[in-house]
């Protein structure tokens, strides 16, 4: 597990995000592989898809969010691995800190790889089932470009009983699966989340 990049970007005396130093094994969270999406209102609103694999959360920032329409391919920029504890995080990253803004736990559940994820991550094709509260069914991540540090992937819904012909604007705007709060309500809780840091 390599969280060097994750830690180097953040000041844990200022942000309430987990520092990843506390050892939380996957088995302590769930016997299955954790899947989550966080809605993150940073400099640009995006959705962070995270899939637990080998002790970290593999992570992609999806600017437009996932779509149930197989024709709507969504850009997913791979970002640094996050600690498993991040799967529970909802709150506010202080302004001026890395990723400053409101974070909502938008979806949570488990994922089920359909191929070997190590091979998939290397080759740039990850196929899997999502068993989330909001996202279900078969999905694929396809890498199409690798810049110096960032790999660009596409997140695509596969045709199955969950696929839809239309987009899912209302779903993307839906509230937290953890607290039922809207983005606005989480943003208002600023004081509370800052107190937690102390
Ligand atoms: Mn983010």
PDB file of C-alpha atoms and ligand atoms in Angstrom:
ATOM      1  CA  UNK A   1       0.000   0.000   0.000  1.00  0.00           C
ATOM      2  CA  UNK A   2       1.422   3.330  -0.995  1.00  0.00           C
ATOM      3  CA  UNK A   3      -0.159   6.390   0.549  1.00  0.00           C
ATOM      4  CA  UNK A   4       2.918   8.619   0.205  1.00  0.00           C
ATOM      5  CA  UNK A   5       1.323  10.780  -2.445  1.00  0.00           C
ATOM      6  CA  UNK A   6      -1.921  11.014  -0.483  1.00  0.00           C
ATOM      7  CA  UNK A   7      -0.122  12.126   2.682  1.00  0.00           C
ATOM      8  CA  UNK A   8       2.268  14.536   0.964  1.00  0.00           C
ATOM      9  CA  UNK A   9      -0.651  16.528  -0.446  1.00  0.00           C
ATOM     10  CA  UNK A  10      -2.384  17.116   2.878  1.00  0.00           C
ATOM     11  CA  UNK A  11      -1.806  18.874   6.191  1.00  0.00           C
ATOM     12  CA  UNK A  12      -3.514  16.674   8.776  1.00  0.00           C
ATOM     13  CA  UNK A  13      -3.406  19.317  11.463  1.00  0.00           C
ATOM     14  CA  UNK A  14      -5.777  21.335   9.258  1.00  0.00           C
ATOM     15  CA  UNK A  15      -7.952  18.838   7.388  1.00  0.00           C
ATOM     16  CA  UNK A  16     -10.374  16.417   9.064  1.00  0.00           C
ATOM     17  CA  UNK A  17      -9.597  13.754   6.434  1.00  0.00           C
ATOM     18  CA  UNK A  18      -8.077  10.494   7.761  1.00  0.00           C
ATOM     19  CA  UNK A  19      -4.263  10.425   7.749  1.00  0.00           C
ATOM     20  CA  UNK A  20      -4.155   6.754   6.798  1.00  0.00           C
ATOM     21  CA  UNK A  21      -1.736   5.913   9.597  1.00  0.00           C
ATOM     22  CA  UNK A  22      -4.288   3.989  11.586  1.00  0.00           C
ATOM     23  CA  UNK A  23      -4.188   0.459  10.257  1.00  0.00           C
ATOM     24  CA  UNK A  24      -7.669  -0.527   9.211  1.00  0.00           C
ATOM     25  CA  UNK A  25      -7.612  -3.793   7.338  1.00  0.00           C
ATOM     26  CA  UNK A  26     -10.233  -4.457   4.692  1.00  0.00           C
ATOM     27  CA  UNK A  27     -11.502  -7.255   6.925  1.00  0.00           C
ATOM     28  CA  UNK A  28     -12.366  -4.749   9.635  1.00  0.00           C
ATOM     29  CA  UNK A  29     -14.627  -2.812   7.302  1.00  0.00           C
ATOM     30  CA  UNK A  30     -16.268  -5.655   5.422  1.00  0.00           C
ATOM     31  CA  UNK A  31     -15.367  -9.091   4.167  1.00  0.00           C
ATOM     32  CA  UNK A  32     -16.317  -7.856   0.748  1.00  0.00           C
ATOM     33  CA  UNK A  33     -14.528  -5.156  -1.239  1.00  0.00           C
ATOM     34  CA  UNK A  34     -15.675  -1.679  -0.308  1.00  0.00           C
ATOM     35  CA  UNK A  35     -17.013   0.644  -2.988  1.00  0.00           C
ATOM     36  CA  UNK A  36     -17.922   4.269  -2.426  1.00  0.00           C
ATOM     37  CA  UNK A  37     -18.502   7.496  -4.325  1.00  0.00           C
ATOM     38  CA  UNK A  38     -17.987  10.866  -2.689  1.00  0.00           C
ATOM     39  CA  UNK A  39     -19.478  14.003  -4.176  1.00  0.00           C
ATOM     40  CA  UNK A  40     -16.795  16.643  -3.798  1.00  0.00           C
ATOM     41  CA  UNK A  41     -17.452  20.334  -4.257  1.00  0.00           C
ATOM     42  CA  UNK A  42     -13.842  21.471  -4.650  1.00  0.00           C
ATOM     43  CA  UNK A  43     -12.617  24.040  -7.210  1.00  0.00           C
ATOM     44  CA  UNK A  44     -14.717  21.989  -9.640  1.00  0.00           C
ATOM     45  CA  UNK A  45     -17.591  19.770  -8.562  1.00  0.00           C
ATOM     46  CA  UNK A  46     -16.833  16.102  -9.206  1.00  0.00           C
ATOM     47  CA  UNK A  47     -17.603  12.590  -8.004  1.00  0.00           C
ATOM     48  CA  UNK A  48     -14.798  10.485  -6.533  1.00  0.00           C
ATOM     49  CA  UNK A  49     -15.155   6.789  -7.322  1.00  0.00           C
ATOM     50  CA  UNK A  50     -13.176   4.604  -4.914  1.00  0.00           C
ATOM     51  CA  UNK A  51     -12.681   0.841  -5.079  1.00  0.00           C
ATOM     52  CA  UNK A  52     -10.906  -0.983  -2.261  1.00  0.00           C
ATOM     53  CA  UNK A  53      -8.087  -3.144  -3.524  1.00  0.00           C
ATOM     54  CA  UNK A  54      -5.127  -4.593  -1.626  1.00  0.00           C
ATOM     55  CA  UNK A  55      -5.312  -2.295   1.362  1.00  0.00           C
ATOM     56  CA  UNK A  56      -6.055   1.035  -0.322  1.00  0.00           C
ATOM     57  CA  UNK A  57      -8.853   2.752  -2.173  1.00  0.00           C
ATOM     58  CA  UNK A  58      -8.099   2.988  -5.883  1.00  0.00           C
ATOM     59  CA  UNK A  59      -9.528   6.385  -6.835  1.00  0.00           C
ATOM     60  CA  UNK A  60     -10.888   8.216  -9.867  1.00  0.00           C
ATOM     61  CA  UNK A  61     -12.323  11.728 -10.102  1.00  0.00           C
ATOM     62  CA  UNK A  62     -15.379  11.751 -12.379  1.00  0.00           C
ATOM     63  CA  UNK A  63     -16.245  15.382 -13.266  1.00  0.00           C
ATOM     64  CA  UNK A  64     -19.758  14.696 -14.565  1.00  0.00           C
ATOM     65  CA  UNK A  65     -20.538  11.800 -12.258  1.00  0.00           C
ATOM     66  CA  UNK A  66     -21.592   8.284 -13.307  1.00  0.00           C
ATOM     67  CA  UNK A  67     -24.373   7.698 -15.826  1.00  0.00           C
ATOM     68  CA  UNK A  68     -26.733   4.754 -16.088  1.00  0.00           C
ATOM     69  CA  UNK A  69     -26.907   5.405 -19.831  1.00  0.00           C
ATOM     70  CA  UNK A  70     -24.344   3.122 -21.572  1.00  0.00           C
ATOM     71  CA  UNK A  71     -23.988   5.772 -24.294  1.00  0.00           C
ATOM     72  CA  UNK A  72     -22.803   8.402 -21.834  1.00  0.00           C
ATOM     73  CA  UNK A  73     -19.123   7.650 -21.335  1.00  0.00           C
ATOM     74  CA  UNK A  74     -17.820   9.581 -18.376  1.00  0.00           C
ATOM     75  CA  UNK A  75     -14.257  10.826 -18.039  1.00  0.00           C
ATOM     76  CA  UNK A  76     -12.617   9.381 -14.902  1.00  0.00           C
ATOM     77  CA  UNK A  77      -9.197  10.764 -14.013  1.00  0.00           C
ATOM     78  CA  UNK A  78      -7.227   8.395 -11.811  1.00  0.00           C
ATOM     79  CA  UNK A  79      -5.906  10.101  -8.695  1.00  0.00           C
ATOM     80  CA  UNK A  80      -3.709   8.974  -5.805  1.00  0.00           C
ATOM     81  CA  UNK A  81      -4.668   5.917  -3.733  1.00  0.00           C
ATOM     82  CA  UNK A  82      -6.599   6.839  -0.586  1.00  0.00           C
ATOM     83  CA  UNK A  83      -6.578   5.084   2.816  1.00  0.00           C
ATOM     84  CA  UNK A  84      -9.408   2.616   3.484  1.00  0.00           C
ATOM     85  CA  UNK A  85     -10.643   4.851   6.313  1.00  0.00           C
ATOM     86  CA  UNK A  86     -11.515   7.464   3.689  1.00  0.00           C
ATOM     87  CA  UNK A  87     -14.542   5.339   2.754  1.00  0.00           C
ATOM     88  CA  UNK A  88     -16.341   6.732   5.825  1.00  0.00           C
ATOM     89  CA  UNK A  89     -15.386  10.361   5.303  1.00  0.00           C
ATOM     90  CA  UNK A  90     -17.981  13.083   4.917  1.00  0.00           C
ATOM     91  CA  UNK A  91     -17.401  16.675   5.916  1.00  0.00           C
ATOM     92  CA  UNK A  92     -15.465  19.753   4.998  1.00  0.00           C
ATOM     93  CA  UNK A  93     -11.877  20.069   3.847  1.00  0.00           C
ATOM     94  CA  UNK A  94     -10.865  23.593   4.920  1.00  0.00           C
ATOM     95  CA  UNK A  95     -10.413  26.254   2.275  1.00  0.00           C
ATOM     96  CA  UNK A  96      -6.802  26.579   1.152  1.00  0.00           C
ATOM     97  CA  UNK A  97      -6.085  22.925   1.917  1.00  0.00           C
ATOM     98  CA  UNK A  98      -5.668  20.299  -0.806  1.00  0.00           C
ATOM     99  CA  UNK A  99      -9.118  19.526  -2.243  1.00  0.00           C
ATOM    100  CA  UNK A 100     -10.705  22.205  -0.060  1.00  0.00           C
ATOM    101  CA  UNK A 101     -14.514  22.008  -0.127  1.00  0.00           C
ATOM    102  CA  UNK A 102     -17.532  19.955   0.882  1.00  0.00           C
ATOM    103  CA  UNK A 103     -17.436  16.152   0.685  1.00  0.00           C
ATOM    104  CA  UNK A 104     -20.605  14.048   0.708  1.00  0.00           C
ATOM    105  CA  UNK A 105     -20.689  10.276   0.985  1.00  0.00           C
ATOM    106  CA  UNK A 106     -22.902   9.927  -2.068  1.00  0.00           C
ATOM    107  CA  UNK A 107     -22.953   6.141  -2.419  1.00  0.00           C
ATOM    108  CA  UNK A 108     -21.582   3.143  -0.567  1.00  0.00           C
ATOM    109  CA  UNK A 109     -21.566  -0.617  -0.899  1.00  0.00           C
ATOM    110  CA  UNK A 110     -19.315  -3.282  -2.321  1.00  0.00           C
ATOM    111  CA  UNK A 111     -17.757  -4.046  -5.680  1.00  0.00           C
ATOM    112  CA  UNK A 112     -17.138  -7.357  -7.319  1.00  0.00           C
ATOM    113  CA  UNK A 113     -14.371  -7.592  -9.925  1.00  0.00           C
ATOM    114  CA  UNK A 114     -15.266  -9.633 -13.008  1.00  0.00           C
ATOM    115  CA  UNK A 115     -11.633 -10.038 -14.057  1.00  0.00           C
ATOM    116  CA  UNK A 116      -8.355  -9.980 -12.168  1.00  0.00           C
ATOM    117  CA  UNK A 117      -8.073  -6.363 -10.941  1.00  0.00           C
ATOM    118  CA  UNK A 118      -4.239  -6.420 -10.933  1.00  0.00           C
ATOM    119  CA  UNK A 119      -4.233  -7.305 -14.621  1.00  0.00           C
ATOM    120  CA  UNK A 120      -7.062  -4.848 -15.257  1.00  0.00           C
ATOM    121  CA  UNK A 121      -5.283  -1.954 -13.576  1.00  0.00           C
ATOM    122  CA  UNK A 122      -2.114  -2.710 -15.514  1.00  0.00           C
ATOM    123  CA  UNK A 123      -3.830  -3.156 -18.869  1.00  0.00           C
ATOM    124  CA  UNK A 124      -6.377  -0.393 -18.428  1.00  0.00           C
ATOM    125  CA  UNK A 125      -9.625  -2.355 -18.411  1.00  0.00           C
ATOM    126  CA  UNK A 126     -11.501  -2.997 -15.197  1.00  0.00           C
ATOM    127  CA  UNK A 127     -14.888  -4.722 -15.354  1.00  0.00           C
ATOM    128  CA  UNK A 128     -16.979  -5.079 -12.208  1.00  0.00           C
ATOM    129  CA  UNK A 129     -20.358  -5.210 -10.535  1.00  0.00           C
ATOM    130  CA  UNK A 130     -21.402  -2.473  -8.145  1.00  0.00           C
ATOM    131  CA  UNK A 131     -23.605  -3.333  -5.196  1.00  0.00           C
ATOM    132  CA  UNK A 132     -24.227   0.190  -3.965  1.00  0.00           C
ATOM    133  CA  UNK A 133     -27.299   1.889  -2.572  1.00  0.00           C
ATOM    134  CA  UNK A 134     -27.463   4.068  -5.691  1.00  0.00           C
ATOM    135  CA  UNK A 135     -25.299   2.363  -8.299  1.00  0.00           C
ATOM    136  CA  UNK A 136     -25.862  -1.252  -9.262  1.00  0.00           C
ATOM    137  CA  UNK A 137     -25.101  -3.605 -12.094  1.00  0.00           C
ATOM    138  CA  UNK A 138     -22.131  -4.031 -14.392  1.00  0.00           C
ATOM    139  CA  UNK A 139     -19.696  -1.220 -15.128  1.00  0.00           C
ATOM    140  CA  UNK A 140     -16.378  -0.860 -16.922  1.00  0.00           C
ATOM    141  CA  UNK A 141     -13.425   1.489 -16.529  1.00  0.00           C
ATOM    142  CA  UNK A 142     -11.338   1.867 -19.696  1.00  0.00           C
ATOM    143  CA  UNK A 143      -8.027   3.684 -19.747  1.00  0.00           C
ATOM    144  CA  UNK A 144      -7.476   5.665 -22.923  1.00  0.00           C
ATOM    145  CA  UNK A 145      -4.608   7.996 -22.120  1.00  0.00           C
ATOM    146  CA  UNK A 146      -1.764   8.278 -19.639  1.00  0.00           C
ATOM    147  CA  UNK A 147      -0.073  11.608 -19.045  1.00  0.00           C
ATOM    148  CA  UNK A 148       3.026  11.955 -16.903  1.00  0.00           C
ATOM    149  CA  UNK A 149       1.197  11.550 -13.638  1.00  0.00           C
ATOM    150  CA  UNK A 150      -2.483  11.171 -14.469  1.00  0.00           C
ATOM    151  CA  UNK A 151      -4.226   8.312 -16.204  1.00  0.00           C
ATOM    152  CA  UNK A 152      -7.457   9.125 -17.970  1.00  0.00           C
ATOM    153  CA  UNK A 153     -10.155   6.492 -18.016  1.00  0.00           C
ATOM    154  CA  UNK A 154     -13.774   6.282 -19.136  1.00  0.00           C
ATOM    155  CA  UNK A 155     -16.469   5.031 -16.769  1.00  0.00           C
ATOM    156  CA  UNK A 156     -19.192   3.278 -18.742  1.00  0.00           C
ATOM    157  CA  UNK A 157     -22.384   1.456 -17.777  1.00  0.00           C
ATOM    158  CA  UNK A 158     -22.681  -1.948 -19.446  1.00  0.00           C
ATOM    159  CA  UNK A 159     -25.985  -3.065 -20.921  1.00  0.00           C
ATOM    160  CA  UNK A 160     -27.968  -4.957 -18.294  1.00  0.00           C
ATOM    161  CA  UNK A 161     -31.269  -4.740 -16.419  1.00  0.00           C
ATOM    162  CA  UNK A 162     -30.071  -1.599 -14.597  1.00  0.00           C
ATOM    163  CA  UNK A 163     -28.995   0.316 -17.705  1.00  0.00           C
ATOM    164  CA  UNK A 164     -31.176   3.242 -18.788  1.00  0.00           C
ATOM    165  CA  UNK A 165     -31.563   5.154 -22.001  1.00  0.00           C
ATOM    166  CA  UNK A 166     -31.654   8.481 -20.227  1.00  0.00           C
ATOM    167  CA  UNK A 167     -29.189  10.226 -17.962  1.00  0.00           C
ATOM    168  CA  UNK A 168     -29.719  10.471 -14.217  1.00  0.00           C
ATOM    169  CA  UNK A 169     -29.642  14.122 -13.177  1.00  0.00           C
ATOM    170  CA  UNK A 170     -31.948  13.581 -10.229  1.00  0.00           C
ATOM    171  CA  UNK A 171     -29.858  10.692  -8.935  1.00  0.00           C
ATOM    172  CA  UNK A 172     -26.673  12.781  -9.174  1.00  0.00           C
ATOM    173  CA  UNK A 173     -28.338  15.480  -7.065  1.00  0.00           C
ATOM    174  CA  UNK A 174     -29.516  13.030  -4.390  1.00  0.00           C
ATOM    175  CA  UNK A 175     -28.510  13.291  -0.722  1.00  0.00           C
ATOM    176  CA  UNK A 176     -25.861  11.564   1.392  1.00  0.00           C
ATOM    177  CA  UNK A 177     -26.209   7.820   2.023  1.00  0.00           C
ATOM    178  CA  UNK A 178     -24.489   8.333   5.364  1.00  0.00           C
ATOM    179  CA  UNK A 179     -26.456  11.218   6.870  1.00  0.00           C
ATOM    180  CA  UNK A 180     -29.230  12.084   4.413  1.00  0.00           C
ATOM    181  CA  UNK A 181     -27.805  15.602   4.176  1.00  0.00           C
ATOM    182  CA  UNK A 182     -27.626  17.713   1.034  1.00  0.00           C
ATOM    183  CA  UNK A 183     -24.370  19.389  -0.036  1.00  0.00           C
ATOM    184  CA  UNK A 184     -25.681  22.667   1.418  1.00  0.00           C
ATOM    185  CA  UNK A 185     -26.450  21.062   4.768  1.00  0.00           C
ATOM    186  CA  UNK A 186     -22.989  19.506   4.977  1.00  0.00           C
ATOM    187  CA  UNK A 187     -21.397  22.843   4.050  1.00  0.00           C
ATOM    188  CA  UNK A 188     -23.294  24.520   6.895  1.00  0.00           C
ATOM    189  CA  UNK A 189     -21.855  22.096   9.436  1.00  0.00           C
ATOM    190  CA  UNK A 190     -18.455  23.764   9.130  1.00  0.00           C
ATOM    191  CA  UNK A 191     -17.960  24.529  12.812  1.00  0.00           C
ATOM    192  CA  UNK A 192     -18.785  21.031  13.889  1.00  0.00           C
ATOM    193  CA  UNK A 193     -16.323  19.356  11.540  1.00  0.00           C
ATOM    194  CA  UNK A 194     -13.543  21.766  12.498  1.00  0.00           C
ATOM    195  CA  UNK A 195     -14.094  20.962  16.160  1.00  0.00           C
ATOM    196  CA  UNK A 196     -13.565  17.307  15.370  1.00  0.00           C
ATOM    197  CA  UNK A 197      -9.995  17.986  14.240  1.00  0.00           C
ATOM    198  CA  UNK A 198      -8.907  19.113  17.706  1.00  0.00           C
TER     199      UNK A 198
HETATM  200 MN1  LIG B   1     -12.049  14.813  -4.991  1.00  0.00          MN
END
